[in-house]
Amino acid sequence: MNKKTIAIIAELIPLVSAVVSYVLVVSSLDSKIIRQVISITFLLAFLGFVFFFIGRGLAKNDKAVRILGIFDWLATIYVIAIYIIAIFSFGL
């Protein structure tokens, strides 16, 4: 596999994690395993900025990596926003 393919796969991890965590949070499923999956996907989505730098390091001027990098930052912002909403919902 070349660096471009590895960079694109690394850039997709936070995006997919953010979508999966959102689907699991709003679903009615509740078990210990589901909560652990939510925690892991939230962590991977929060680390989107790290995957952004990894992807940029591997494939510097690739357009797909740039676009996915924006989505990586959005995944990080999504996790921060969810935690801010949770803090305000349950009180400071």
mmCIF file of N, CA and C in Angstrom:
data_model
loop_
_atom_site.group_PDB
_atom_site.id
_atom_site.type_symbol
_atom_site.label_atom_id
_atom_site.label_comp_id
_atom_site.label_asym_id
_atom_site.label_seq_id
_atom_site.Cartn_x
_atom_site.Cartn_y
_atom_site.Cartn_z
ATOM 1 N N MET A 1 0.842 -1.174 0.000
ATOM 2 C CA MET A 1 0.000 0.000 0.000
ATOM 3 C C MET A 1 0.891 1.243 0.000
ATOM 4 N N ASN A 2 0.485 2.205 -0.773
ATOM 5 C CA ASN A 2 1.277 3.428 -0.816
ATOM 6 C C ASN A 2 0.842 4.399 0.278
ATOM 7 N N LYS A 3 1.593 5.470 0.411
ATOM 8 C CA LYS A 3 1.336 6.432 1.491
ATOM 9 C C LYS A 3 -0.008 7.122 1.337
ATOM 10 N N LYS A 4 -0.425 7.359 0.103
ATOM 11 C CA LYS A 4 -1.705 8.044 -0.127
ATOM 12 C C LYS A 4 -2.863 7.198 0.396
ATOM 13 N N THR A 5 -2.846 5.916 0.128
ATOM 14 C CA THR A 5 -3.908 5.017 0.584
ATOM 15 C C THR A 5 -3.923 4.926 2.105
ATOM 16 N N ILE A 6 -2.765 4.827 2.712
ATOM 17 C CA ILE A 6 -2.683 4.766 4.166
ATOM 18 C C ILE A 6 -3.192 6.068 4.777
ATOM 19 N N ALA A 7 -2.851 7.198 4.159
ATOM 20 C CA ALA A 7 -3.306 8.495 4.658
ATOM 21 C C ALA A 7 -4.825 8.614 4.576
ATOM 22 N N ILE A 8 -5.410 8.152 3.484
ATOM 23 C CA ILE A 8 -6.860 8.229 3.328
ATOM 24 C C ILE A 8 -7.562 7.332 4.347
ATOM 25 N N ILE A 9 -7.025 6.144 4.577
ATOM 26 C CA ILE A 9 -7.615 5.251 5.581
ATOM 27 C C ILE A 9 -7.509 5.869 6.973
ATOM 28 N N ALA A 10 -6.358 6.465 7.281
ATOM 29 C CA ALA A 10 -6.188 7.118 8.584
ATOM 30 C C ALA A 10 -7.134 8.298 8.733
ATOM 31 N N GLU A 11 -7.383 9.011 7.653
ATOM 32 C CA GLU A 11 -8.282 10.160 7.704
ATOM 33 C C GLU A 11 -9.744 9.728 7.843
ATOM 34 N N LEU A 12 -10.078 8.542 7.398
ATOM 35 C CA LEU A 12 -11.458 8.058 7.483
ATOM 36 C C LEU A 12 -11.836 7.550 8.868
ATOM 37 N N ILE A 13 -10.867 7.171 9.671
ATOM 38 C CA ILE A 13 -11.142 6.593 10.989
ATOM 39 C C ILE A 13 -11.955 7.536 11.878
ATOM 40 N N PRO A 14 -11.566 8.815 12.057
ATOM 41 C CA PRO A 14 -12.381 9.691 12.911
ATOM 42 C C PRO A 14 -13.764 9.983 12.338
ATOM 43 N N LEU A 15 -13.854 10.070 11.021
ATOM 44 C CA LEU A 15 -15.145 10.340 10.392
ATOM 45 C C LEU A 15 -16.116 9.198 10.641
ATOM 46 N N VAL A 16 -15.681 7.982 10.423
ATOM 47 C CA VAL A 16 -16.534 6.818 10.653
ATOM 48 C C VAL A 16 -16.853 6.689 12.146
ATOM 49 N N SER A 17 -15.885 6.965 12.996
ATOM 50 C CA SER A 17 -16.104 6.881 14.439
ATOM 51 C C SER A 17 -17.147 7.888 14.904
ATOM 52 N N ALA A 18 -17.115 9.092 14.359
ATOM 53 C CA ALA A 18 -18.099 10.106 14.743
ATOM 54 C C ALA A 18 -19.503 9.684 14.338
ATOM 55 N N VAL A 19 -19.638 9.135 13.154
ATOM 56 C CA VAL A 19 -20.959 8.699 12.681
ATOM 57 C C VAL A 19 -21.467 7.535 13.531
ATOM 58 N N VAL A 20 -20.608 6.568 13.799
ATOM 59 C CA VAL A 20 -21.013 5.406 14.603
ATOM 60 C C VAL A 20 -21.387 5.837 16.019
ATOM 61 N N SER A 21 -20.597 6.725 16.605
ATOM 62 C CA SER A 21 -20.920 7.173 17.963
ATOM 63 C C SER A 21 -22.240 7.925 17.999
ATOM 64 N N TYR A 22 -22.510 8.739 16.991
ATOM 65 C CA TYR A 22 -23.784 9.464 16.948
ATOM 66 C C TYR A 22 -24.953 8.488 16.837
ATOM 67 N N VAL A 23 -24.836 7.513 15.959
ATOM 68 C CA VAL A 23 -25.911 6.531 15.770
ATOM 69 C C VAL A 23 -26.148 5.748 17.062
ATOM 70 N N LEU A 24 -25.089 5.367 17.747
ATOM 71 C CA LEU A 24 -25.256 4.596 18.980
ATOM 72 C C LEU A 24 -25.790 5.445 20.122
ATOM 73 N N VAL A 25 -25.425 6.723 20.169
ATOM 74 C CA VAL A 25 -25.920 7.590 21.237
ATOM 75 C C VAL A 25 -27.417 7.835 21.099
ATOM 76 N N VAL A 26 -27.895 8.052 19.885
ATOM 77 C CA VAL A 26 -29.317 8.347 19.703
ATOM 78 C C VAL A 26 -30.180 7.093 19.594
ATOM 79 N N SER A 27 -29.558 5.925 19.510
ATOM 80 C CA SER A 27 -30.350 4.702 19.432
ATOM 81 C C SER A 27 -30.830 4.306 20.825
ATOM 82 N N SER A 28 -31.753 3.377 20.853
ATOM 83 C CA SER A 28 -32.304 2.933 22.136
ATOM 84 C C SER A 28 -31.529 1.748 22.710
ATOM 85 N N LEU A 29 -30.448 1.365 22.061
ATOM 86 C CA LEU A 29 -29.646 0.253 22.552
ATOM 87 C C LEU A 29 -28.882 0.679 23.802
ATOM 88 N N ASP A 30 -28.863 -0.204 24.792
ATOM 89 C CA ASP A 30 -28.132 0.109 26.009
ATOM 90 C C ASP A 30 -27.625 -1.182 26.630
ATOM 91 N N SER A 31 -26.340 -1.325 26.635
ATOM 92 C CA SER A 31 -25.688 -2.436 27.324
ATOM 93 C C SER A 31 -24.255 -2.006 27.623
ATOM 94 N N LYS A 32 -23.585 -2.814 28.370
ATOM 95 C CA LYS A 32 -22.210 -2.485 28.744
ATOM 96 C C LYS A 32 -21.313 -2.447 27.506
ATOM 97 N N ILE A 33 -21.517 -3.358 26.597
ATOM 98 C CA ILE A 33 -20.700 -3.408 25.388
ATOM 99 C C ILE A 33 -20.964 -2.185 24.505
ATOM 100 N N ILE A 34 -22.214 -1.789 24.368
ATOM 101 C CA ILE A 34 -22.557 -0.611 23.561
ATOM 102 C C ILE A 34 -21.925 0.638 24.166
ATOM 103 N N ARG A 35 -21.938 0.769 25.478
ATOM 104 C CA ARG A 35 -21.322 1.933 26.131
ATOM 105 C C ARG A 35 -19.808 1.953 25.915
ATOM 106 N N GLN A 36 -19.181 0.777 25.902
ATOM 107 C CA GLN A 36 -17.752 0.711 25.635
ATOM 108 C C GLN A 36 -17.446 1.083 24.189
ATOM 109 N N VAL A 37 -18.285 0.630 23.264
ATOM 110 C CA VAL A 37 -18.103 0.993 21.855
ATOM 111 C C VAL A 37 -18.272 2.499 21.666
ATOM 112 N N ILE A 38 -19.247 3.079 22.353
ATOM 113 C CA ILE A 38 -19.452 4.528 22.287
ATOM 114 C C ILE A 38 -18.213 5.256 22.813
ATOM 115 N N SER A 39 -17.662 4.788 23.902
ATOM 116 C CA SER A 39 -16.467 5.422 24.468
ATOM 117 C C SER A 39 -15.281 5.358 23.510
ATOM 118 N N ILE A 40 -15.080 4.210 22.906
ATOM 119 C CA ILE A 40 -13.968 4.048 21.965
ATOM 120 C C ILE A 40 -14.169 4.913 20.730
ATOM 121 N N THR A 41 -15.389 4.927 20.199
ATOM 122 C CA THR A 41 -15.628 5.742 19.008
ATOM 123 C C THR A 41 -15.544 7.230 19.309
ATOM 124 N N PHE A 42 -15.973 7.638 20.506
ATOM 125 C CA PHE A 42 -15.810 9.040 20.896
ATOM 126 C C PHE A 42 -14.327 9.398 20.979
ATOM 127 N N LEU A 43 -13.524 8.508 21.537
ATOM 128 C CA LEU A 43 -12.090 8.775 21.638
ATOM 129 C C LEU A 43 -11.449 8.885 20.258
ATOM 130 N N LEU A 44 -11.788 7.972 19.365
ATOM 131 C CA LEU A 44 -11.228 8.031 18.010
ATOM 132 C C LEU A 44 -11.706 9.272 17.260
ATOM 133 N N ALA A 45 -12.953 9.655 17.467
ATOM 134 C CA ALA A 45 -13.456 10.864 16.824
ATOM 135 C C ALA A 45 -12.788 12.098 17.414
ATOM 136 N N PHE A 46 -12.543 12.095 18.733
ATOM 137 C CA PHE A 46 -11.886 13.228 19.359
ATOM 138 C C PHE A 46 -10.451 13.384 18.865
ATOM 139 N N LEU A 47 -9.802 12.284 18.548
ATOM 140 C CA LEU A 47 -8.431 12.328 18.055
ATOM 141 C C LEU A 47 -8.349 12.627 16.560
ATOM 142 N N GLY A 48 -9.406 13.194 16.013
ATOM 143 C CA GLY A 48 -9.418 13.536 14.591
ATOM 144 C C GLY A 48 -8.308 14.480 14.200
ATOM 145 N N PHE A 49 -7.968 15.414 15.085
ATOM 146 C CA PHE A 49 -6.904 16.352 14.759
ATOM 147 C C PHE A 49 -5.554 15.639 14.662
ATOM 148 N N VAL A 50 -5.358 14.558 15.435
ATOM 149 C CA VAL A 50 -4.126 13.784 15.349
ATOM 150 C C VAL A 50 -4.060 13.059 14.008
ATOM 151 N N PHE A 51 -5.185 12.466 13.609
ATOM 152 C CA PHE A 51 -5.233 11.788 12.315
ATOM 153 C C PHE A 51 -5.059 12.786 11.174
ATOM 154 N N PHE A 52 -5.502 14.026 11.373
ATOM 155 C CA PHE A 52 -5.296 15.072 10.390
ATOM 156 C C PHE A 52 -3.801 15.290 10.146
ATOM 157 N N PHE A 53 -3.045 15.409 11.220
ATOM 158 C CA PHE A 53 -1.608 15.639 11.078
ATOM 159 C C PHE A 53 -0.890 14.414 10.512
ATOM 160 N N ILE A 54 -1.352 13.218 10.871
ATOM 161 C CA ILE A 54 -0.760 11.997 10.319
ATOM 162 C C ILE A 54 -1.013 11.932 8.821
ATOM 163 N N GLY A 55 -2.249 12.196 8.418
ATOM 164 C CA GLY A 55 -2.588 12.163 6.992
ATOM 165 C C GLY A 55 -1.843 13.216 6.194
ATOM 166 N N ARG A 56 -1.729 14.417 6.745
ATOM 167 C CA ARG A 56 -0.998 15.479 6.054
ATOM 168 C C ARG A 56 0.481 15.142 5.941
ATOM 169 N N GLY A 57 1.013 14.442 6.933
ATOM 170 C CA GLY A 57 2.422 14.048 6.887
ATOM 171 C C GLY A 57 2.691 12.992 5.830
ATOM 172 N N LEU A 58 1.728 12.099 5.642
ATOM 173 C CA LEU A 58 1.925 11.025 4.670
ATOM 174 C C LEU A 58 1.661 11.465 3.237
ATOM 175 N N ALA A 59 0.609 12.208 3.015
ATOM 176 C CA ALA A 59 0.241 12.647 1.655
ATOM 177 C C ALA A 59 -0.017 14.145 1.704
ATOM 178 N N LYS A 60 1.018 14.918 1.521
ATOM 179 C CA LYS A 60 0.953 16.351 1.770
ATOM 180 C C LYS A 60 -0.027 17.116 0.897
ATOM 181 N N ASN A 61 0.027 16.969 -0.379
ATOM 182 C CA ASN A 61 -0.757 17.819 -1.271
ATOM 183 C C ASN A 61 -1.912 17.092 -1.957
ATOM 184 N N ASP A 62 -2.361 16.002 -1.381
ATOM 185 C CA ASP A 62 -3.464 15.269 -1.986
ATOM 186 C C ASP A 62 -4.787 15.938 -1.624
ATOM 187 N N LYS A 63 -5.624 16.123 -2.615
ATOM 188 C CA LYS A 63 -6.897 16.824 -2.404
ATOM 189 C C LYS A 63 -7.843 16.036 -1.494
ATOM 190 N N ALA A 64 -7.884 14.717 -1.659
ATOM 191 C CA ALA A 64 -8.762 13.885 -0.820
ATOM 192 C C ALA A 64 -8.347 13.964 0.645
ATOM 193 N N VAL A 65 -7.061 13.997 0.897
ATOM 194 C CA VAL A 65 -6.569 14.082 2.273
ATOM 195 C C VAL A 65 -6.920 15.443 2.873
ATOM 196 N N ARG A 66 -6.850 16.492 2.081
ATOM 197 C CA ARG A 66 -7.230 17.821 2.575
ATOM 198 C C ARG A 66 -8.707 17.865 2.959
ATOM 199 N N ILE A 67 -9.564 17.332 2.099
ATOM 200 C CA ILE A 67 -11.004 17.344 2.367
ATOM 201 C C ILE A 67 -11.327 16.482 3.586
ATOM 202 N N LEU A 68 -10.735 15.292 3.658
ATOM 203 C CA LEU A 68 -10.962 14.437 4.819
ATOM 204 C C LEU A 68 -10.389 15.058 6.085
ATOM 205 N N GLY A 69 -9.345 15.850 5.958
ATOM 206 C CA GLY A 69 -8.781 16.554 7.105
ATOM 207 C C GLY A 69 -9.768 17.533 7.707
ATOM 208 N N ILE A 70 -10.536 18.194 6.850
ATOM 209 C CA ILE A 70 -11.576 19.105 7.344
ATOM 210 C C ILE A 70 -12.619 18.316 8.130
ATOM 211 N N PHE A 71 -12.998 17.152 7.618
ATOM 212 C CA PHE A 71 -13.957 16.323 8.330
ATOM 213 C C PHE A 71 -13.381 15.794 9.637
ATOM 214 N N ASP A 72 -12.074 15.568 9.694
ATOM 215 C CA ASP A 72 -11.441 15.150 10.943
ATOM 216 C C ASP A 72 -11.582 16.226 12.010
ATOM 217 N N TRP A 73 -11.364 17.468 11.629
ATOM 218 C CA TRP A 73 -11.541 18.572 12.576
ATOM 219 C C TRP A 73 -13.004 18.682 12.995
ATOM 220 N N LEU A 74 -13.924 18.447 12.067
ATOM 221 C CA LEU A 74 -15.346 18.493 12.410
ATOM 222 C C LEU A 74 -15.714 17.370 13.385
ATOM 223 N N ALA A 75 -15.077 16.209 13.239
ATOM 224 C CA ALA A 75 -15.322 15.105 14.176
ATOM 225 C C ALA A 75 -14.856 15.493 15.576
ATOM 226 N N THR A 76 -13.722 16.166 15.666
ATOM 227 C CA THR A 76 -13.236 16.634 16.964
ATOM 228 C C THR A 76 -14.186 17.659 17.562
ATOM 229 N N ILE A 77 -14.653 18.587 16.750
ATOM 230 C CA ILE A 77 -15.597 19.607 17.211
ATOM 231 C C ILE A 77 -16.909 18.966 17.647
ATOM 232 N N TYR A 78 -17.337 17.925 16.940
ATOM 233 C CA TYR A 78 -18.561 17.199 17.299
ATOM 234 C C TYR A 78 -18.459 16.632 18.712
ATOM 235 N N VAL A 79 -17.346 15.999 19.039
ATOM 236 C CA VAL A 79 -17.182 15.403 20.363
ATOM 237 C C VAL A 79 -17.157 16.488 21.434
ATOM 238 N N ILE A 80 -16.457 17.564 21.183
ATOM 239 C CA ILE A 80 -16.414 18.664 22.150
ATOM 240 C C ILE A 80 -17.815 19.246 22.356
ATOM 241 N N ALA A 81 -18.561 19.409 21.266
ATOM 242 C CA ALA A 81 -19.921 19.953 21.364
ATOM 243 C C ALA A 81 -20.839 19.022 22.152
ATOM 244 N N ILE A 82 -20.720 17.723 21.949
ATOM 245 C CA ILE A 82 -21.539 16.762 22.698
ATOM 246 C C ILE A 82 -21.249 16.872 24.193
ATOM 247 N N TYR A 83 -19.984 16.985 24.548
ATOM 248 C CA TYR A 83 -19.645 17.103 25.964
ATOM 249 C C TYR A 83 -20.102 18.438 26.545
ATOM 250 N N ILE A 84 -20.035 19.509 25.787
ATOM 251 C CA ILE A 84 -20.541 20.807 26.258
ATOM 252 C C ILE A 84 -22.048 20.742 26.476
ATOM 253 N N ILE A 85 -22.759 20.128 25.540
ATOM 254 C CA ILE A 85 -24.207 19.972 25.697
ATOM 255 C C ILE A 85 -24.521 19.120 26.923
ATOM 256 N N ALA A 86 -23.761 18.061 27.146
ATOM 257 C CA ALA A 86 -23.994 17.206 28.318
ATOM 258 C C ALA A 86 -23.744 17.960 29.618
ATOM 259 N N ILE A 87 -22.713 18.785 29.633
ATOM 260 C CA ILE A 87 -22.428 19.572 30.836
ATOM 261 C C ILE A 87 -23.558 20.523 31.139
ATOM 262 N N PHE A 88 -24.059 21.230 30.106
ATOM 263 C CA PHE A 88 -25.144 22.176 30.328
ATOM 264 C C PHE A 88 -26.469 21.480 30.616
ATOM 265 N N SER A 89 -26.646 20.267 30.105
ATOM 266 C CA SER A 89 -27.886 19.530 30.358
ATOM 267 C C SER A 89 -27.984 19.063 31.804
ATOM 268 N N PHE A 90 -26.874 18.614 32.345
ATOM 269 C CA PHE A 90 -26.884 18.084 33.700
ATOM 270 C C PHE A 90 -26.484 19.119 34.747
ATOM 271 N N GLY A 91 -26.194 20.309 34.312
ATOM 272 C CA GLY A 91 -25.847 21.382 35.240
ATOM 273 C C GLY A 91 -24.354 21.490 35.436
ATOM 274 N N LEU A 92 -23.951 22.654 35.817
ATOM 275 C CA LEU A 92 -22.532 22.895 36.031
ATOM 276 C C LEU A 92 -22.174 22.495 37.394
#
